CSV table of N, CA and C in Angstrom, one decimal:
chain,number,residue,atom,x,y,z
A,1,MET,N,121.4,63.9,198.5
A,1,MET,CA,121.8,64.0,197.6
A,1,MET,C,121.1,64.5,196.5
A,2,ALA,N,121.8,65.8,196.0
A,2,ALA,CA,120.9,66.6,195.0
A,2,ALA,C,121.4,66.1,193.7
A,3,SER,N,120.5,66.7,192.7
A,3,SER,CA,120.9,66.7,191.1
A,3,SER,C,120.2,67.2,190.2
A,4,PHE,N,120.7,67.4,189.2
A,4,PHE,CA,120.1,68.4,188.1
A,4,PHE,C,118.7,67.2,187.5
A,5,ILE,N,117.4,67.9,186.8
A,5,ILE,CA,116.6,66.8,186.9
A,5,ILE,C,116.5,67.7,185.2
A,6,LYS,N,116.5,68.8,184.7
A,6,LYS,CA,115.9,69.5,183.2
A,6,LYS,C,115.6,70.6,183.6
A,7,SER,N,115.8,71.3,182.2
A,7,SER,CA,115.8,73.0,182.0
A,7,SER,C,114.6,72.8,180.9
A,8,CYS,N,113.6,73.8,181.4
A,8,CYS,CA,112.3,74.0,180.9
A,8,CYS,C,112.0,75.8,180.0
A,9,PHE,N,111.7,75.6,179.0
A,9,PHE,CA,111.4,76.7,178.6
A,9,PHE,C,110.2,77.5,178.9
A,10,SER,N,109.0,76.3,179.1
A,10,SER,CA,107.7,77.0,179.2
A,10,SER,C,107.3,76.1,180.3
A,11,SER,N,106.1,76.7,180.9
A,11,SER,CA,105.0,75.5,182.0
A,11,SER,C,104.4,74.1,181.0
A,12,LYS,N,104.2,74.3,179.8
A,12,LYS,CA,104.2,72.7,179.0
A,12,LYS,C,105.2,71.9,179.4
A,13,ASP,N,106.4,72.4,179.9
A,13,ASP,CA,107.8,71.3,179.9
A,13,ASP,C,107.7,71.1,181.3
A,14,TRP,N,106.8,71.6,182.4
A,14,TRP,CA,107.3,71.8,183.6
A,14,TRP,C,106.6,70.3,184.2
A,15,ILE,N,107.5,69.7,185.4
A,15,ILE,CA,106.7,68.6,185.8
A,15,ILE,C,105.7,68.5,186.6
A,16,ILE,N,105.2,67.7,186.6
A,16,ILE,CA,103.9,67.1,186.8
A,16,ILE,C,103.7,66.3,187.8
A,17,ASP,N,103.4,66.7,189.4
A,17,ASP,CA,103.7,65.9,190.2
A,17,ASP,C,102.8,66.9,191.7
A,18,ASP,N,103.1,66.6,192.6
A,18,ASP,CA,102.9,67.7,194.2
A,18,ASP,C,103.8,67.6,194.9
A,19,LYS,N,105.0,67.6,194.1
A,19,LYS,CA,106.6,67.6,195.3
A,19,LYS,C,106.5,69.5,195.3
A,20,LYS,N,106.3,69.8,197.1
A,20,LYS,CA,107.2,71.3,197.0
A,20,LYS,C,108.5,71.8,195.8
A,21,GLU,N,107.9,73.2,195.6
A,21,GLU,CA,109.1,73.7,195.5
A,21,GLU,C,109.5,75.1,195.6
A,22,VAL,N,111.1,75.1,195.5
A,22,VAL,CA,111.1,76.4,196.0
A,22,VAL,C,112.0,77.4,195.0
A,23,CYS,N,111.9,78.5,194.7
A,23,CYS,CA,112.5,78.8,193.7
A,23,CYS,C,113.9,80.0,194.0
A,24,PHE,N,115.0,80.2,193.1
A,24,PHE,CA,115.8,81.1,193.1
A,24,PHE,C,115.8,82.2,192.0
A,25,ILE,N,115.5,83.3,192.6
A,25,ILE,CA,115.4,84.4,191.7
A,25,ILE,C,116.7,85.4,191.9
A,26,GLY,N,116.9,86.2,191.0
A,26,GLY,CA,117.7,87.1,191.2
A,26,GLY,C,118.3,87.8,189.5
A,27,ARG,N,119.0,89.0,190.2
A,27,ARG,CA,119.6,89.8,188.9
A,27,ARG,C,120.3,88.6,188.3
A,28,SER,N,120.8,89.4,187.1
A,28,SER,CA,122.0,88.4,186.3
A,28,SER,C,123.7,88.6,187.2
A,29,ASN,N,123.9,87.1,187.4
A,29,ASN,CA,125.3,87.5,188.4
A,29,ASN,C,125.9,87.7,189.4
A,30,VAL,N,124.5,87.4,190.4
A,30,VAL,CA,124.7,87.5,191.4
A,30,VAL,C,124.8,86.3,192.3
A,31,GLY,N,125.2,85.1,191.5
A,31,GLY,CA,125.8,84.1,191.9
A,31,GLY,C,124.9,82.6,192.4
A,32,LYS,N,123.7,83.0,191.8
A,32,LYS,CA,122.5,81.6,191.7
A,32,LYS,C,123.1,80.4,191.7
A,33,SER,N,123.9,80.0,191.0
A,33,SER,CA,123.9,78.8,190.3
A,33,SER,C,125.4,78.3,191.6
A,34,SER,N,126.5,79.5,191.6
A,34,SER,CA,127.2,79.0,193.1
A,34,SER,C,126.7,78.8,193.9
A,35,LEU,N,125.5,79.1,194.1
A,35,LEU,CA,124.6,78.9,195.6
A,35,LEU,C,123.8,77.4,195.3
A,36,ILE,N,123.7,77.0,194.7
A,36,ILE,CA,123.0,75.9,194.1
A,36,ILE,C,124.0,75.3,194.0
A,37,ASN,N,125.8,74.9,193.9
A,37,ASN,CA,126.3,74.1,193.8
A,37,ASN,C,127.1,73.9,195.7
A,38,ALA,N,126.8,75.4,196.0
A,38,ALA,CA,127.4,74.9,197.6
A,38,ALA,C,126.1,74.3,198.5
A,39,LEU,N,125.0,74.9,197.8
A,39,LEU,CA,123.5,73.9,198.8
A,39,LEU,C,124.3,72.1,198.2
A,40,ALA,N,124.5,71.7,197.0
A,40,ALA,CA,124.2,70.3,197.0
A,40,ALA,C,125.6,70.0,197.0
A,41,ASN,N,126.6,70.6,197.6
A,41,ASN,CA,127.9,70.2,197.8
A,41,ASN,C,128.7,69.8,196.8
A,42,GLU,N,128.7,70.2,195.6
A,42,GLU,CA,128.7,69.3,194.3
A,42,GLU,C,128.4,70.2,192.9
A,43,LYS,N,129.4,69.9,192.2
A,43,LYS,CA,128.7,71.2,191.3
A,43,LYS,C,127.6,70.0,190.1
A,44,ILE,N,126.6,70.8,190.2
A,44,ILE,CA,125.2,70.6,189.6
A,44,ILE,C,124.8,71.6,188.6
A,45,ALA,N,125.4,72.8,189.1
A,45,ALA,CA,124.5,74.2,187.8
A,45,ALA,C,126.0,74.5,187.6
A,46,LYS,N,125.5,75.2,186.1
A,46,LYS,CA,126.9,75.5,185.0
A,46,LYS,C,127.1,76.6,186.0
A,47,THR,N,128.1,76.7,185.9
A,47,THR,CA,128.5,78.6,186.4
A,47,THR,C,129.4,79.1,185.0
A,48,SER,N,129.4,81.0,185.3
A,48,SER,CA,130.0,81.4,184.4
A,48,SER,C,130.1,83.0,184.8
A,49,ASN,N,131.6,83.3,184.2
A,49,ASN,CA,131.4,84.7,184.9
A,49,ASN,C,130.3,85.4,184.0
A,50,THR,N,130.1,85.5,182.9
A,50,THR,CA,129.4,86.2,181.7
A,50,THR,C,127.7,86.3,182.3
A,51,PRO,N,127.2,87.3,182.8
A,51,PRO,CA,126.0,87.8,183.4
A,51,PRO,C,124.8,87.1,182.2
A,52,GLY,N,124.0,86.3,183.0
A,52,GLY,CA,122.9,86.4,181.9
A,52,GLY,C,122.8,84.8,181.0
A,53,ARG,N,123.5,83.8,182.0
A,53,ARG,CA,124.0,82.5,181.1
A,53,ARG,C,122.6,81.4,181.1
A,54,THR,N,121.9,81.6,182.5
A,54,THR,CA,120.8,81.5,182.9
A,54,THR,C,119.6,82.2,182.1
A,55,GLN,N,119.0,80.7,180.9
A,55,GLN,CA,118.0,81.4,179.9
A,55,GLN,C,117.0,80.6,179.8
A,56,LEU,N,116.9,79.5,181.0
A,56,LEU,CA,115.8,78.7,181.2
A,56,LEU,C,115.1,78.1,182.7
A,57,ALA,N,114.2,78.2,183.0
A,57,ALA,CA,114.1,77.2,184.4
A,57,ALA,C,114.5,75.9,184.7
A,58,ASN,N,115.9,76.0,185.3
A,58,ASN,CA,116.7,75.1,185.8
A,58,ASN,C,116.2,74.1,186.7
A,59,PHE,N,115.5,72.6,187.3
A,59,PHE,CA,114.8,72.3,188.0
A,59,PHE,C,116.2,71.1,188.6
A,60,TYR,N,116.0,71.4,190.0
A,60,TYR,CA,117.0,70.3,191.0
A,60,TYR,C,116.1,69.7,191.7
A,61,ASP,N,116.7,68.7,192.3
A,61,ASP,CA,116.2,67.4,193.1
A,61,ASP,C,116.8,67.7,194.2
A,62,PHE,N,116.1,68.2,195.3
A,62,PHE,CA,116.9,68.5,196.5
A,62,PHE,C,115.9,67.5,197.7
A,63,ASN,N,115.9,66.0,197.0
A,63,ASN,CA,115.1,65.2,197.8
A,63,ASN,C,113.8,65.6,198.5
A,64,LYS,N,114.4,66.4,199.4
A,64,LYS,CA,112.6,67.0,200.2
A,64,LYS,C,111.9,68.3,199.4
A,65,PHE,N,112.8,68.7,198.2
A,65,PHE,CA,112.0,69.3,198.0
A,65,PHE,C,112.6,70.1,196.6
A,66,ARG,N,112.1,70.0,195.3
A,66,ARG,CA,112.6,70.6,194.0
A,66,ARG,C,113.3,72.5,194.4
A,67,LEU,N,114.0,72.4,193.9
A,67,LEU,CA,114.7,73.6,193.3
A,67,LEU,C,114.8,74.2,192.0
A,68,ILE,N,113.8,75.2,191.9
A,68,ILE,CA,114.1,75.9,190.2
A,68,ILE,C,115.1,77.2,190.5
A,69,ASP,N,115.7,77.5,189.5
A,69,ASP,CA,117.1,78.7,189.4
A,69,ASP,C,116.0,79.4,188.2
A,70,LEU,N,115.8,80.3,188.2
A,70,LEU,CA,114.5,80.9,186.8
A,70,LEU,C,116.3,82.2,186.5
A,71,PRO,N,115.9,82.1,185.2
A,71,PRO,CA,116.9,83.5,184.5
A,71,PRO,C,116.5,84.7,185.7
A,72,GLY,N,117.8,85.3,185.4
A,72,GLY,CA,117.9,86.9,185.9
A,72,GLY,C,116.5,87.6,185.5
A,73,TYR,N,116.8,88.7,186.4
A,73,TYR,CA,116.0,89.9,186.1
A,73,TYR,C,117.1,91.0,185.8
A,74,GLY,N,117.0,92.2,185.0
A,74,GLY,CA,117.6,93.0,184.6
A,74,GLY,C,118.5,92.0,184.1
A,75,PHE,N,117.8,91.4,182.9
A,75,PHE,CA,118.8,90.7,182.1
A,75,PHE,C,120.0,91.3,181.1
A,76,ALA,N,121.0,90.6,181.3
A,76,ALA,CA,122.3,91.1,181.0
A,76,ALA,C,122.5,91.7,179.1
A,77,LYS,N,123.3,91.5,178.4
A,77,LYS,CA,123.0,92.2,177.4
A,77,LYS,C,122.1,90.9,176.5
A,78,VAL,N,121.0,90.9,176.4
A,78,VAL,CA,120.6,90.2,175.3
A,78,VAL,C,119.2,91.1,174.7
A,79,SER,N,118.8,90.5,173.5
A,79,SER,CA,117.9,91.6,172.8
A,79,SER,C,116.7,91.3,173.0
A,80,LYS,N,115.7,92.4,172.4
A,80,LYS,CA,114.3,92.6,172.9
A,80,LYS,C,113.7,91.5,173.2
A,81,SER,N,113.8,90.3,172.1
A,81,SER,CA,112.8,89.3,171.9
A,81,SER,C,113.3,88.4,173.2
A,82,LYS,N,114.6,88.2,173.1
A,82,LYS,CA,115.4,87.4,174.1
A,82,LYS,C,114.6,87.7,175.5
A,83,HIS,N,114.6,89.3,176.1
A,83,HIS,CA,114.1,90.0,176.9
A,83,HIS,C,113.2,89.5,177.6
A,84,PHE,N,112.1,89.4,176.4
A,84,PHE,CA,110.5,89.1,176.4
A,84,PHE,C,110.4,87.8,176.9
A,85,GLU,N,111.2,86.4,176.4
A,85,GLU,CA,111.4,84.9,176.5
A,85,GLU,C,111.6,85.4,177.9
A,86,LEU,N,112.7,85.6,178.7
A,86,LEU,CA,113.2,85.5,180.2
A,86,LEU,C,112.3,86.1,181.0
A,87,SER,N,111.3,87.2,180.7
A,87,SER,CA,110.7,87.9,181.2
A,87,SER,C,109.1,86.7,181.7
A,88,LYS,N,108.9,86.2,180.5
A,88,LYS,CA,107.8,85.1,180.1
A,88,LYS,C,108.7,83.8,181.3
A,89,ILE,N,109.2,83.4,181.2
A,89,ILE,CA,109.5,82.2,182.0
A,89,ILE,C,109.3,82.4,183.0
A,90,ILE,N,110.1,83.5,183.6
A,90,ILE,CA,110.4,83.9,185.4
A,90,ILE,C,108.3,84.1,185.3
A,91,SER,N,107.9,85.1,185.0
A,91,SER,CA,106.1,85.0,185.1
A,91,SER,C,105.6,84.4,185.1
A,92,GLU,N,105.3,83.2,184.2
A,92,GLU,CA,104.9,82.2,184.5
A,92,GLU,C,105.4,80.9,185.2
A,93,TYR,N,106.2,80.7,185.6
A,93,TYR,CA,106.8,80.2,187.1
A,93,TYR,C,106.2,80.6,188.2
A,94,ILE,N,106.3,82.0,188.4
A,94,ILE,CA,106.1,82.5,189.9
A,94,ILE,C,104.3,82.7,189.8
A,95,TYR,N,103.8,83.1,188.6
A,95,TYR,CA,102.2,83.4,188.9
A,95,TYR,C,101.6,81.8,188.9
A,96,LEU,N,101.8,80.9,187.8
A,96,LEU,CA,101.0,79.9,187.8
A,96,LEU,C,101.4,78.4,188.5
A,97,ARG,N,102.9,78.5,188.9
A,97,ARG,CA,103.2,77.3,189.5
A,97,ARG,C,102.1,77.3,190.7
A,98,LYS,N,101.9,76.3,190.7
A,98,LYS,CA,101.2,75.5,192.2
A,98,LYS,C,102.2,74.9,193.0
A,99,ASN,N,103.1,73.9,192.8
A,99,ASN,CA,104.1,73.4,193.8
A,99,ASN,C,105.0,74.5,194.5
A,100,LEU,N,105.2,75.7,194.0
A,100,LEU,CA,105.8,76.8,194.7
A,100,LEU,C,105.4,77.3,195.9
A,101,VAL,N,106.4,76.8,197.0
A,101,VAL,CA,106.0,77.1,198.4
A,101,VAL,C,106.8,78.2,199.0
A,102,ALA,N,108.0,78.7,198.5
A,102,ALA,CA,108.7,79.6,199.1
A,102,ALA,C,109.8,79.7,197.7
A,103,VAL,N,109.9,81.8,197.9
A,103,VAL,CA,110.7,82.2,197.0
A,103,VAL,C,111.8,83.1,198.1
A,104,PHE,N,113.2,82.3,196.8
A,104,PHE,CA,114.6,83.0,197.9
A,104,PHE,C,115.1,83.9,196.8
A,105,GLN,N,114.8,85.1,196.9
A,105,GLN,CA,115.7,86.0,196.1
A,105,GLN,C,117.3,86.7,196.3
A,106,ILE,N,117.7,85.9,195.6
A,106,ILE,CA,119.2,86.3,195.4
A,106,ILE,C,119.9,87.6,195.4
A,107,VAL,N,120.4,88.3,196.1
A,107,VAL,CA,120.9,89.4,195.8
A,107,VAL,C,122.3,89.2,196.2
A,108,ASP,N,122.9,90.5,195.6
A,108,ASP,CA,124.2,90.9,195.5
A,108,ASP,C,125.0,91.5,196.9
A,109,LEU,N,125.1,91.3,198.1
A,109,LEU,CA,125.4,92.1,199.4
A,109,LEU,C,125.8,93.5,198.8
A,110,SER,N,127.1,93.6,198.3
A,110,SER,CA,127.6,94.9,197.9
A,110,SER,C,126.8,96.1,196.4
A,111,VAL,N,125.6,95.1,196.0
A,111,VAL,CA,125.0,95.9,194.7
A,111,VAL,C,123.9,95.5,195.0
A,112,ILE,N,123.1,96.3,196.1
A,112,ILE,CA,121.5,96.1,196.4
A,112,ILE,C,121.0,97.4,195.1
A,113,THR,N,120.3,96.9,194.1
A,113,THR,CA,119.7,97.9,192.7
A,113,THR,C,118.0,97.8,193.0
A,114,ASP,N,117.8,99.3,192.4
A,114,ASP,CA,116.8,99.8,193.0
A,114,ASP,C,115.7,98.2,192.3
A,115,LEU,N,116.0,97.9,191.3
A,115,LEU,CA,115.0,96.6,190.8
A,115,LEU,C,114.8,95.6,191.6
A,116,ASP,N,116.3,94.9,192.8
A,116,ASP,CA,116.4,94.3,193.4
A,116,ASP,C,114.9,94.6,194.5
A,117,ILE,N,114.8,96.0,194.9
A,117,ILE,CA,113.8,95.8,195.9
A,117,ILE,C,112.0,96.3,195.2
A,118,GLU,N,112.2,96.5,194.2
A,118,GLU,CA,111.1,96.5,193.3
A,118,GLU,C,110.6,95.4,193.1
A,119,MET,N,111.7,94.4,192.7
A,119,MET,CA,111.4,92.6,193.2
A,119,MET,C,111.1,92.3,194.1
A,120,SER,N,111.6,92.3,195.3
A,120,SER,CA,111.2,92.2,196.7
A,120,SER,C,109.3,92.7,196.8
A,121,ASN,N,109.4,93.5,196.7
A,121,ASN,CA,108.1,94.4,196.5
A,121,ASN,C,107.2,93.3,196.2
A,122,LEU,N,107.4,93.3,194.6
A,122,LEU,CA,106.0,91.9,194.2
A,122,LEU,C,106.5,90.7,194.7
A,123,LEU,N,107.4,90.4,194.8
A,123,LEU,CA,107.5,88.6,195.8
A,123,LEU,C,106.6,88.8,197.0
A,124,SER,N,106.9,90.0,197.9
A,124,SER,CA,106.3,89.7,199.2
A,124,SER,C,104.9,90.0,198.9
A,125,GLU,N,104.4,90.5,197.9
A,125,GLU,CA,102.5,91.1,198.1
A,125,GLU,C,102.3,89.6,197.5
A,126,ARG,N,103.0,88.7,197.2
A,126,ARG,CA,102.7,87.2,196.2
A,126,ARG,C,102.5,86.0,197.5
A,127,PHE,N,103.8,86.4,198.0
A,127,PHE,CA,104.5,84.9,198.8
A,127,PHE,C,104.4,85.7,200.2
A,128,LYS,N,104.1,84.6,201.3
A,128,LYS,CA,104.2,84.4,202.6
A,128,LYS,C,105.7,84.0,202.8
A,129,ASN,N,106.7,83.1,202.1
A,129,ASN,CA,107.4,82.6,202.7
A,129,ASN,C,108.7,83.4,201.3
A,130,HIS,N,109.1,84.4,201.5
A,130,HIS,CA,109.8,85.4,200.4
A,130,HIS,C,110.8,85.7,201.3
A,131,TYR,N,112.4,85.3,201.2
A,131,TYR,CA,113.4,85.4,201.9
A,131,TYR,C,114.1,86.4,201.0
A,132,ILE,N,115.5,86.8,201.4
A,132,ILE,CA,116.0,87.6,201.0
A,132,ILE,C,117.5,86.6,201.4
A,133,VAL,N,118.7,86.4,200.1
A,133,VAL,CA,119.8,85.6,200.6
A,133,VAL,C,120.6,87.1,200.0
A,134,LEU,N,121.6,87.3,200.8
A,134,LEU,CA,122.7,88.3,200.2
A,134,LEU,C,123.7,87.7,200.2
A,135,ASN,N,123.9,87.4,199.2
A,135,ASN,CA,125.3,86.9,198.3
A,135,ASN,C,126.4,87.5,198.7
A,136,LYS,N,127.4,86.6,198.3
A,136,LYS,CA,128.9,87.5,198.2
A,136,LYS,C,129.5,88.1,199.3
A,137,ALA,N,129.2,88.0,200.6
A,137,ALA,CA,129.5,88.4,201.7
A,137,ALA,C,131.0,88.1,202.0
A,138,ASP,N,131.8,87.3,201.1
A,138,ASP,CA,132.9,87.4,201.1
A,138,ASP,C,133.8,88.7,200.9
A,139,LYS,N,132.8,89.0,199.9
A,139,LYS,CA,133.7,90.5,199.4
A,139,LYS,C,133.4,91.8,200.3
A,140,GLN,N,132.8,91.7,201.0
A,140,GLN,CA,132.7,92.6,202.2
A,140,GLN,C,133.5,92.3,203.7
A,141,ALA,N,133.5,93.1,204.4
A,141,ALA,CA,134.3,93.0,206.2
A,141,ALA,C,132.8,92.6,206.8
A,142,LYS,N,133.7,91.0,207.7
A,142,LYS,CA,132.6,90.5,208.5
A,142,LYS,C,131.4,91.2,209.2
A,143,SER,N,131.9,92.5,209.3
A,143,SER,CA,130.9,93.1,210.3
A,143,SER,C,129.6,94.1,209.3
A,144,TYR,N,129.9,93.7,207.9
A,144,TYR,CA,129.2,94.7,207.1
A,144,TYR,C,127.5,94.8,207.3
A,145,PHE,N,127.1,93.3,206.9
A,145,PHE,CA,125.7,92.9,207.7
A,145,PHE,C,125.3,93.3,208.6
A,146,ASP,N,125.9,93.4,209.4
A,146,ASP,CA,125.3,93.5,211.1
A,146,ASP,C,125.6,94.9,211.4
A,147,ASN,N,126.3,96.4,210.9
A,147,ASN,CA,126.5,97.1,210.5
A,147,ASN,C,125.4,98.2,210.1
A,148,ASN,N,125.1,97.3,208.7
A,148,ASN,CA,124.1,97.8,208.2
A,148,ASN,C,122.7,97.3,207.7
A,149,VAL,N,122.4,96.4,208.9
A,149,VAL,CA,121.5,95.9,208.9
A,149,VAL,C,120.3,96.3,209.1
A,150,LYS,N,120.1,97.4,209.9
A,150,LYS,CA,118.7,98.1,209.8
A,150,LYS,C,118.5,98.7,208.1
A,151,LYS,N,119.5,98.9,207.7
A,151,LYS,CA,119.5,100.1,207.0
A,151,LYS,C,119.1,99.1,205.7
A,152,ILE,N,119.2,98.1,205.3
A,152,ILE,CA,119.0,97.0,204.6
A,152,ILE,C,117.8,96.8,204.9
A,153,THR,N,117.4,96.5,205.9
A,153,THR,CA,115.9,95.7,206.1
A,153,THR,C,114.7,97.0,206.1
A,154,SER,N,115.2,97.9,206.4
A,154,SER,CA,114.3,98.9,206.0
A,154,SER,C,114.3,98.8,204.5
A,155,ARG,N,115.3,99.4,203.8
A,155,ARG,CA,115.4,99.5,202.7
A,155,ARG,C,114.3,98.4,201.3
A,156,PHE,N,114.4,96.9,201.8
A,156,PHE,CA,113.8,96.1,201.4
A,156,PHE,C,112.3,96.2,202.3
A,157,ASN,N,112.2,96.8,203.2
A,157,ASN,CA,111.0,96.9,204.3
A,157,ASN,C,110.5,95.5,204.9
A,158,LYS,N,111.2,94.8,204.7
A,158,LYS,CA,111.1,93.1,205.2
A,158,LYS,C,112.0,92.9,206.8
A,159,SER,N,111.2,92.4,207.7
A,159,SER,CA,112.2,92.1,208.9
A,159,SER,C,113.4,90.6,209.3
A,160,GLN,N,114.0,91.4,210.0
A,160,GLN,CA,115.3,90.6,209.6
A,160,GLN,C,115.4,88.9,209.7
A,161,ASP,N,114.4,88.5,210.1
A,161,ASP,CA,114.3,87.3,210.2
A,161,ASP,C,113.9,86.7,208.7
A,162,THR,N,114.3,87.4,207.8
A,162,THR,CA,114.0,86.7,206.4
A,162,THR,C,115.0,87.1,205.8
A,163,PHE,N,116.6,87.3,206.3
A,163,PHE,CA,117.7,87.9,205.6
A,163,PHE,C,118.4,86.6,206.0
A,164,VAL,N,119.2,86.4,204.5
A,164,VAL,CA,120.3,85.6,205.0
A,164,VAL,C,121.3,85.7,204.4
A,165,CYS,N,122.6,86.4,205.1
A,165,CYS,CA,123.2,87.2,204.6
A,165,CYS,C,124.4,85.7,204.7
A,166,LEU,N,124.9,85.2,203.0
A,166,LEU,CA,126.4,84.3,202.9
A,166,LEU,C,127.2,84.5,202.3
A,167,SER,N,127.7,83.6,201.9
A,167,SER,CA,129.0,83.5,200.8
A,167,SER,C,128.8,82.1,200.4
A,168,ALA,N,128.2,82.2,199.1
A,168,ALA,CA,128.3,80.5,198.2
A,168,ALA,C,129.7,80.4,198.1
A,169,LYS,N,130.6,81.1,197.8
A,169,LYS,CA,132.0,81.1,197.6
A,169,LYS,C,133.0,80.4,198.5
A,170,ASN,N,132.8,80.7,199.6
A,170,ASN,CA,133.1,80.5,201.5
A,170,ASN,C,132.4,79.5,201.8
A,171,LYS,N,131.3,79.3,201.5
A,171,LYS,CA,129.9,78.4,202.2
A,171,LYS,C,130.0,78.9,203.3
A,172,THR,N,129.9,79.8,203.8
A,172,THR,CA,129.7,80.7,205.0
A,172,THR,C,128.0,80.8,204.8
A,173,ASN,N,127.3,80.1,206.5
A,173,ASN,CA,126.1,80.0,206.5
A,173,ASN,C,125.2,79.5,205.6
A,174,ILE,N,126.2,78.8,204.9
A,174,ILE,CA,125.0,78.0,203.7
A,174,ILE,C,124.2,76.8,204.6
A,175,LEU,N,124.9,76.3,205.6
A,175,LEU,CA,123.7,75.4,206.7
A,175,LEU,C,122.7,76.3,207.3
A,176,VAL,N,122.9,77.4,207.3
A,176,VAL,CA,121.4,78.2,207.7
A,176,VAL,C,120.7,78.2,207.0
A,177,LEU,N,120.8,78.2,205.2
A,177,LEU,CA,119.8,78.8,204.4
A,177,LEU,C,119.5,77.4,204.3
A,178,LYS,N,120.6,76.0,204.1
A,178,LYS,CA,120.4,74.4,204.1
A,178,LYS,C,118.8,74.1,205.5
A,179,ASN,N,119.0,74.4,206.3
A,179,ASN,CA,118.1,74.9,207.1
A,179,ASN,C,116.4,75.2,207.3
A,180,ILE,N,116.7,76.6,206.7
A,180,ILE,CA,115.5,76.9,206.0
A,180,ILE,C,114.8,75.9,205.2
A,181,LEU,N,115.6,76.1,204.0
A,181,LEU,CA,115.0,75.4,202.8
A,181,LEU,C,114.4,73.9,203.3
A,182,ASN,N,115.0,73.0,204.2
A,182,ASN,CA,114.6,71.6,204.8
A,182,ASN,C,113.2,72.2,206.0
A,183,SER,N,113.3,73.0,206.6
A,183,SER,CA,112.0,73.5,207.2
A,183,SER,C,110.8,73.8,206.6
A,184,ILE,N,110.9,74.2,205.7
A,184,ILE,CA,109.5,74.8,204.3
A,184,ILE,C,108.7,73.5,204.2
């Protein structure tokens, strides 16, 4: 059973222990919160149609690990000072968190941007366990990923085994992602 633990603005608010953590990072409005709810099989994360609602590092307990939902990069309409605050939360967590064992970059399968590629390159340099989760597969034909897998994997410069194509909405391949999370 999964549950929300707390939201953190800075490293001084983080939980201090040795439990392994994984994080979800992605642009605003790629469905990170919906994906967390699909993994938990219940609503534990707040969802919104408005991009940029996640503005803190949200900690969730999934028994074997903690999942941290980071604010979106490429932030929606926010002020320059808020943009700086959100960047600081992401950077602090990515670069300082000792518990972090894997990063799952959530990307909208229909809208892969240059910013997604830049973030992927940065994360791949830093983390051995960096996965790309192509969400919103329900908005494409079932064969879309299979027909474009070479193009997508070469654009990210990553091997196919680091990709999971799924739909949080329809729970397609959620079990695949759960198995990866539980094996880390």
